XYZ file of N, CA and C in Angstrom:
579
model
N 0.819 -1.383 -0.011
C -0.147 0.109 0.173
C 0.970 1.301 -0.094
N 0.706 2.449 -0.949
C 1.530 3.395 -1.143
C 0.417 4.581 -0.565
N 1.221 5.332 0.516
C -0.077 6.211 1.153
C 0.701 7.628 1.461
N 0.161 8.341 1.195
C 0.470 10.185 1.904
C -0.173 10.047 3.009
N 0.740 10.812 4.085
C 0.293 11.303 5.108
C 0.476 12.939 5.299
N -0.804 13.385 5.318
C -0.791 15.217 5.342
C -1.221 15.784 6.602
N -0.634 16.867 6.822
C -1.074 17.560 7.795
C -0.119 18.564 8.051
N -0.443 19.360 8.801
C 0.242 20.774 9.278
C 1.269 20.438 10.466
N 2.504 21.207 10.093
C 3.434 20.703 11.030
C 3.176 21.030 12.550
N 3.345 19.889 13.345
C 2.376 19.603 14.517
C 1.272 18.716 14.881
N 0.872 18.139 13.704
C -0.462 17.241 13.489
C -0.201 16.162 13.825
N 0.892 15.458 14.192
C 1.403 14.301 14.498
C 1.421 13.369 13.370
N 1.877 13.870 12.389
C 2.233 12.912 11.373
C 3.285 11.762 11.800
N 4.816 12.141 12.048
C 5.712 11.333 12.641
C 5.742 10.651 14.030
N 4.441 10.840 14.962
C 3.853 9.692 15.578
C 2.998 8.549 15.012
N 1.817 9.241 14.014
C 1.026 8.146 13.577
C 1.898 7.611 12.288
N 3.079 7.864 12.159
C 3.252 7.016 10.484
C 4.045 5.879 11.522
N 4.565 6.062 12.274
C 5.194 4.849 13.052
C 4.244 3.842 13.321
N 3.344 4.408 13.697
C 2.361 3.061 13.887
C 1.809 2.306 11.957
N 1.442 3.616 11.228
C 1.039 3.088 10.232
C 2.120 1.821 9.193
N 3.469 2.111 9.605
C 4.441 1.244 8.976
C 4.379 0.021 9.873
N 4.425 0.166 11.178
C 4.494 -0.979 11.713
C 3.473 -1.928 11.511
N 2.309 -1.154 11.144
C 0.901 -1.839 10.739
C 1.101 -2.779 9.685
N 1.490 -1.953 8.616
C 1.034 -2.324 7.190
C 2.897 -3.211 6.754
N 3.715 -2.509 7.909
C 5.325 -3.331 7.119
C 5.853 -2.739 5.689
N 5.706 -1.243 6.353
C 6.532 -0.836 4.649
C 6.965 0.382 5.319
N 7.996 0.855 4.709
C 8.835 1.893 5.352
C 8.367 3.079 4.999
N 8.837 4.072 6.120
C 8.213 5.490 6.224
C 9.227 6.411 5.203
N 8.402 7.093 4.003
C 9.782 8.090 3.345
C 9.171 9.509 4.411
N 10.058 9.970 4.933
C 9.697 11.291 5.566
C 11.058 12.207 5.099
N 10.506 13.004 4.450
C 11.591 14.272 3.520
C 12.367 15.290 4.887
N 11.208 15.591 5.870
C 12.056 15.835 7.120
C 13.003 15.068 7.881
N 12.957 14.030 7.617
C 14.127 13.038 8.644
C 15.439 13.306 7.524
N 15.051 12.965 6.090
C 15.987 12.994 5.179
C 16.911 14.246 4.896
N 16.135 15.319 5.106
C 16.877 16.565 5.169
C 17.468 16.790 6.931
N 17.164 16.228 7.726
C 17.963 16.914 9.130
C 18.980 15.893 9.110
N 18.897 14.796 8.314
C 20.243 13.742 8.080
C 21.157 14.200 7.477
N 20.753 15.133 6.221
C 21.709 15.938 5.660
C 22.407 17.328 5.909
N 21.614 17.782 6.826
C 21.873 18.818 7.518
C 23.136 18.065 8.406
N 22.985 17.007 9.018
C 23.887 16.513 10.285
C 24.920 16.393 9.415
N 25.182 16.212 8.568
C 26.247 15.248 7.388
C 27.259 16.465 7.547
N 26.812 17.804 7.612
C 27.834 18.756 7.697
C 28.192 19.036 6.040
N 27.071 18.718 5.104
C 27.845 18.861 3.591
C 27.303 20.290 3.128
N 27.655 20.613 2.013
C 27.158 21.947 1.173
C 25.748 21.606 1.552
N 25.327 20.868 0.826
C 23.625 20.702 0.554
C 23.157 20.937 2.243
N 23.706 20.230 2.725
C 23.599 20.300 4.253
C 23.311 21.691 4.606
N 24.039 22.263 4.802
C 24.109 23.974 5.335
C 23.273 24.816 4.195
N 22.938 24.573 3.155
C 22.038 25.008 2.731
C 20.507 24.800 2.945
N 20.514 23.292 3.541
C 19.121 22.864 3.848
C 18.773 23.547 5.335
N 20.005 23.861 6.102
C 19.726 24.266 7.296
C 19.296 25.733 7.468
N 19.867 26.430 6.589
C 19.484 27.680 6.320
C 17.908 28.089 5.935
N 17.621 27.188 4.886
C 16.179 27.057 4.766
C 15.191 26.513 5.533
N 15.672 25.665 6.632
C 14.584 25.099 7.223
C 14.986 26.006 8.597
N 15.996 26.392 8.894
C 15.965 27.361 10.305
C 15.060 28.654 9.614
N 14.897 28.993 8.756
C 13.997 30.047 8.072
C 12.385 30.120 8.268
N 12.173 28.715 8.379
C 10.690 27.979 8.034
C 10.307 28.066 6.943
N 11.169 28.296 5.924
C 10.909 27.904 4.336
C 10.373 26.787 4.112
N 10.095 26.314 2.677
C 9.969 25.369 2.322
C 10.978 24.623 1.408
N 11.881 23.455 0.967
C 12.859 23.008 0.305
C 12.183 22.998 -0.978
N 13.406 23.726 -2.099
C 12.573 23.441 -3.705
C 12.206 22.526 -4.013
N 11.221 22.284 -4.642
C 10.624 21.211 -5.339
C 11.754 20.287 -6.140
N 12.668 20.905 -6.748
C 13.711 20.241 -7.478
C 14.359 19.268 -6.283
N 14.938 19.927 -5.361
C 15.763 19.080 -4.351
C 14.888 18.230 -4.074
N 13.597 18.530 -3.314
C 12.694 17.127 -2.743
C 12.665 16.375 -3.532
N 12.467 16.433 -4.795
C 12.205 15.579 -5.488
C 13.024 14.451 -6.139
N 14.294 15.306 -6.155
C 15.693 14.337 -6.713
C 15.740 12.954 -5.454
N 15.605 13.865 -3.996
C 15.798 12.800 -2.935
C 14.544 11.657 -3.057
N 13.435 12.264 -3.085
C 12.324 11.168 -2.798
C 12.800 10.212 -4.076
N 12.754 10.511 -5.154
C 13.100 9.658 -6.251
C 14.393 8.483 -6.025
N 14.864 9.236 -5.510
C 16.176 7.909 -5.072
C 15.797 6.972 -3.855
N 14.921 7.590 -3.247
C 14.414 6.741 -1.755
C 13.691 5.514 -2.542
N 12.746 6.037 -3.182
C 11.440 5.209 -3.658
C 11.859 4.183 -4.732
N 12.934 4.661 -5.174
C 13.641 3.263 -6.332
C 14.525 2.136 -5.370
N 14.491 2.442 -4.051
C 15.241 1.329 -3.681
C 14.433 0.110 -3.322
N 14.979 -1.218 -3.437
C 13.980 -2.618 -3.073
C 12.592 -2.093 -1.858
N 13.204 -2.090 -0.995
C 12.336 -2.215 0.142
C 11.009 -1.467 -0.010
N 10.879 -0.494 -0.982
C 9.660 0.487 -1.139
C 8.883 -0.563 -2.525
N 9.467 -1.237 -2.867
C 8.590 -2.227 -4.013
C 6.878 -2.719 -3.721
N 6.934 -2.968 -2.289
C 5.636 -3.463 -1.677
C 4.899 -2.424 -1.164
N 5.340 -1.073 -1.124
C 4.586 0.042 -0.363
C 5.556 0.753 0.130
N 4.949 1.989 0.696
C 5.532 3.050 1.208
C 4.630 3.915 1.705
N 5.042 4.839 2.781
C 4.093 5.787 3.498
C 4.934 7.050 3.287
N 4.561 7.991 2.530
C 5.032 9.344 2.209
C 4.604 10.528 3.811
N 5.405 11.064 4.274
C 5.467 11.416 5.631
C 6.198 12.796 5.231
N 4.954 14.007 4.868
C 5.776 15.548 4.690
C 6.025 15.371 3.180
N 5.594 14.788 2.206
C 5.453 14.806 0.586
C 4.684 14.089 0.015
N 3.875 14.773 -1.055
C 4.411 15.968 -1.838
C 3.974 17.183 -1.014
N 4.218 18.217 -0.967
C 4.119 19.628 -0.407
C 3.277 20.498 -1.145
N 3.344 20.360 -2.558
C 2.647 21.098 -3.443
C 1.933 20.438 -4.806
N 1.179 20.849 -5.575
C 0.695 20.082 -6.721
C 1.832 19.401 -7.654
N 3.000 20.377 -8.138
C 3.700 20.278 -8.912
C 4.538 19.121 -8.396
N 4.760 18.769 -6.913
C 5.198 17.703 -6.665
C 4.429 16.299 -6.877
N 3.146 16.693 -6.838
C 2.421 15.341 -6.265
C 1.980 15.434 -8.247
N 2.481 15.732 -8.980
C 2.197 15.736 -10.129
C 3.339 14.836 -10.813
N 4.572 15.666 -10.460
C 5.784 14.958 -10.822
C 6.076 13.198 -10.171
N 5.406 13.280 -8.929
C 5.617 12.135 -8.248
C 4.566 10.985 -9.059
N 3.490 11.431 -9.573
C 2.365 10.666 -10.173
C 3.175 10.041 -11.300
N 3.731 10.901 -12.009
C 4.293 10.274 -13.403
C 5.584 9.819 -13.227
N 6.183 9.671 -12.016
C 7.776 8.731 -11.957
C 6.423 7.570 -11.139
N 5.740 7.456 -10.398
C 5.615 6.030 -9.894
C 4.597 5.582 -11.304
N 3.706 5.968 -12.073
C 3.420 5.480 -13.041
C 4.661 4.646 -14.162
N 5.961 5.438 -14.017
C 6.631 4.751 -15.067
C 7.387 3.674 -14.244
N 6.946 3.392 -12.944
C 7.387 2.325 -12.400
C 6.065 1.397 -11.767
N 5.103 1.722 -12.733
C 3.795 1.002 -12.737
C 3.279 0.829 -11.162
N 3.344 2.083 -10.505
C 3.052 1.968 -8.919
C 1.920 3.383 -8.848
N 1.170 3.486 -7.945
C 0.580 4.139 -7.508
C 0.095 4.905 -6.256
N -0.095 5.914 -6.039
C -0.422 6.096 -4.446
C -1.981 5.496 -3.953
N -2.032 5.016 -3.370
C -3.572 4.165 -3.029
C -4.310 4.978 -1.802
N -3.651 6.149 -1.212
C -4.561 7.079 -0.313
C -3.862 8.326 0.126
N -4.412 9.252 0.262
C -3.549 10.247 1.040
C -4.780 10.482 2.076
N -4.091 10.789 3.195
C -5.227 10.719 4.541
C -4.408 12.148 5.193
N -5.141 12.763 5.677
C -4.880 14.073 6.259
C -5.356 14.115 7.632
N -4.447 14.560 8.468
C -4.695 14.695 9.778
C -5.368 16.407 10.064
N -6.532 16.288 10.708
C -6.882 17.900 10.771
C -6.953 18.317 12.017
N -6.103 19.468 12.568
C -5.716 19.914 14.046
C -5.743 21.529 13.691
N -6.573 22.169 14.689
C -6.949 23.442 14.503
C -5.397 24.434 14.962
N -5.290 25.157 14.656
C -3.843 26.040 14.522
C -3.350 26.390 16.223
N -4.191 26.791 17.009
C -4.221 27.158 18.334
C -3.276 25.845 19.371
N -3.698 24.752 18.685
C -3.514 23.570 19.264
C -2.134 23.040 18.647
N -1.843 23.340 17.348
C -0.534 22.669 16.960
C 0.475 23.759 17.006
N 0.095 25.015 17.685
C 1.017 26.187 17.915
C 1.945 25.649 19.257
N 0.430 25.148 20.405
C 1.197 24.391 21.545
C 1.839 23.362 21.512
N 1.418 22.545 20.849
C 2.072 21.154 20.306
C 3.809 21.561 20.147
N 3.823 22.533 18.865
C 5.509 22.375 18.407
C 6.057 23.510 19.502
N 5.803 24.410 20.332
C 6.534 25.120 21.043
C 7.205 23.854 22.384
N 5.904 22.865 23.049
C 6.403 22.010 23.673
C 7.610 21.325 23.075
N 7.364 20.958 21.600
C 8.373 19.979 21.027
C 9.731 20.488 21.004
N 9.430 22.128 20.368
C 10.897 22.424 20.509
C 11.701 22.941 21.903
N 10.756 22.810 23.017
C 11.602 22.572 23.794
C 12.302 21.408 24.360
N 11.506 20.011 24.066
C 11.793 18.740 24.495
C 12.776 18.587 23.091
N 12.929 18.829 22.126
C 13.863 18.475 21.413
C 15.050 19.225 20.625
N 14.894 20.280 21.058
C 15.615 21.262 20.750
C 15.537 22.073 19.380
N 14.737 21.620 18.729
C 14.672 21.866 17.427
C 14.487 23.334 17.335
N 15.094 23.981 16.569
C 14.918 25.643 16.539
C 13.673 26.152 16.050
N 13.515 25.226 14.573
C 12.283 25.878 13.835
C 11.001 25.524 14.789
N 11.020 24.902 16.052
C 9.795 24.596 16.518
C 9.608 25.644 18.069
N 10.968 26.513 18.151
C 10.765 27.232 19.170
C 10.450 28.808 19.057
N 9.928 29.138 18.145
C 10.068 30.394 17.766
C 9.051 30.675 17.089
N 7.685 31.125 17.446
C 6.144 31.180 17.000
C 6.184 32.043 15.762
N 6.896 32.817 15.505
C 6.593 33.591 14.133
C 7.235 32.543 13.009
N 8.031 31.901 13.271
C 8.534 31.031 12.581
C 7.773 29.638 12.279
N 7.160 29.429 13.390
C 5.909 28.440 13.438
C 5.168 28.704 12.456
N 4.171 30.093 12.786
C 3.257 30.745 11.931
C 3.574 30.701 10.302
N 5.068 30.752 10.052
C 5.291 30.967 9.083
C 5.273 30.033 8.228
N 5.522 28.718 8.857
C 5.432 27.223 8.574
C 4.073 26.755 7.932
N 2.947 27.540 8.996
C 1.381 27.518 8.499
C 1.067 27.796 7.543
N 1.864 29.236 7.379
C 1.214 29.866 6.162
C 2.106 29.605 4.522
N 2.980 28.574 4.410
C 3.344 28.234 3.859
C 2.645 26.812 3.293
N 2.268 25.938 4.821
C 1.702 25.139 4.380
C 0.117 25.236 3.693
N -0.753 26.357 4.290
C -1.801 26.736 3.504
C -1.757 26.815 2.127
N -0.789 27.725 2.146
C -0.440 28.230 0.544
C -0.334 27.388 -0.324
N 0.364 26.108 -0.179
C 1.305 25.270 -1.055
C 0.535 23.789 -0.779
N 0.222 23.399 0.403
C -0.022 22.508 0.585
C -1.478 22.060 0.747
N -2.724 22.994 1.043
C -3.661 22.373 1.127
C -4.423 22.050 -0.235
N -3.554 23.433 -1.121
C -4.496 22.842 -2.811
C -4.222 21.327 -2.674
N -3.666 20.663 -2.182
C -3.611 19.146 -2.837
C -4.535 18.467 -2.347
N -5.456 18.911 -1.346
C -6.818 18.274 -1.053
C -7.436 18.026 -2.034
N -8.031 19.252 -2.720
C -8.595 19.196 -3.933
C -7.686 18.315 -5.192
N -6.648 18.674 -5.089
C -6.114 17.751 -6.384
C -6.169 15.952 -5.922
N -6.298 15.371 -4.691
C -6.457 14.141 -4.453
C -7.607 13.896 -4.399
N -8.376 15.079 -4.065
C -10.379 14.462 -4.123
C -10.578 14.246 -5.286
N -9.900 15.253 -6.542
C -10.278 14.872 -7.867
C -9.914 13.586 -8.400
N -8.788 12.666 -7.383
C -8.464 11.432 -7.977
C -9.264 10.579 -7.157
N -10.292 10.948 -6.437
C -10.824 9.881 -5.155
C -9.532 9.063 -4.123
N -8.849 9.751 -4.002
C -7.865 9.280 -3.206
C -7.808 9.936 -1.381
N -8.522 10.846 -1.465
C -8.130 11.879 -0.673
C -9.232 10.986 0.691
N -8.640 11.207 1.991
C -9.464 11.472 3.076
C -8.800 11.833 4.451
N -9.759 12.019 5.162
C -9.795 13.282 6.513
C -10.144 12.638 7.669
N -9.234 12.695 8.958
C -9.561 12.126 10.121
C -9.043 13.713 10.927
N -9.634 13.501 12.260
C -9.356 14.601 13.140
C -8.235 14.115 13.578
N -7.123 15.081 13.881
C -5.821 14.718 14.605
C -5.678 15.519 15.587
N -6.795 15.382 16.724
C -7.282 15.852 18.057
C -7.406 14.812 18.692
N -7.080 14.788 19.905
C -7.287 13.627 20.886
C -5.949 12.996 21.399
N -6.184 11.973 21.851
C -5.012 11.221 22.582
C -4.098 10.594 21.059
N -3.046 10.080 21.132
C -2.026 9.534 20.423
C -2.969 8.275 20.112
N -3.750 7.618 21.156
C -4.452 6.276 20.662
C -5.595 6.424 20.304
N -6.045 7.179 20.661
C -7.455 8.040 19.850
C -7.190 8.098 18.356
N -6.109 9.022 18.253
C -5.949 9.467 16.715
C -5.219 8.123 16.259
N -4.892 7.172 16.762
C -4.142 5.994 15.959
C -5.643 4.934 15.636
N -6.466 4.612 16.617
C -7.696 3.905 16.267
C -8.579 4.454 15.036
N -8.570 5.807 14.743
C -9.155 6.318 13.301
C -8.354 5.916 12.583
N -7.078 5.753 12.522
C -6.605 5.390 11.549
C -6.664 3.976 10.936
N -6.608 3.269 12.150
C -6.566 2.029 11.967
C -8.105 1.495 11.354
N -8.991 2.465 11.958
C -10.163 2.192 10.785
C -9.771 2.299 9.511
N -9.517 3.547 9.413
C -9.488 3.836 7.989
C -8.546 3.026 7.122
N -7.518 2.784 7.782
C -6.734 1.562 6.783
C -7.436 0.232 6.531
N -8.033 -0.049 7.623
C -8.599 -1.353 7.289
C -9.889 -1.365 6.280
N -10.462 -0.061 5.929
C -11.395 0.007 5.179
C -10.852 0.299 3.957
N -9.529 0.819 3.482
C -8.885 0.863 2.197
C -8.483 -0.494 1.753
N -8.080 -1.316 3.179
C -7.457 -2.618 2.712
C -8.829 -3.453 1.934
N -9.792 -3.158 3.020
C -11.110 -3.979 2.430
C -11.331 -3.577 1.343
N -11.100 -2.577 0.451
C -11.479 -1.947 -0.952
C -10.626 -2.079 -1.810
N -9.614 -2.981 -1.745
C -8.073 -3.115 -2.481
C -8.667 -4.590 -3.410
């Protein structure tokens, strides 16, 4: 099963992605994790990515797509995968669809975790204090990320709705409550395959 997990920063994508990949036995493809590893490597691309991420801006489509294409070409992705944080724009989604089609694959479902901004802000500030992530410690950077998300990523909802591949659940409540909603959603998708 090939799934996209959508949601604004702080929606719980990373937490819930762990459950999905364990449940389905598929790898998680998190552009954020791949970018943070690149930053930690100290390479010139890592320095460039650090500057972009610290400003709260999104990484360019060209860089993201190259990283993703390389990753989904690996053997462990042949049976499915979960995208966490990708695609973020319609242009990325279109390039992804073309690439997947060339590999005789397609996205089965896009699941969005919906959470109100004030809850997200609280979650991110708390995460910033415990994780040390600079992009989660500044409310202006957080709000800039929300603006970027709303401007570039929300149009994906209509894109995937038009393909009958969009599903939405509430991302509020306890981790277990959200996980239960995801279990029900995934079980429905499995039944319809």
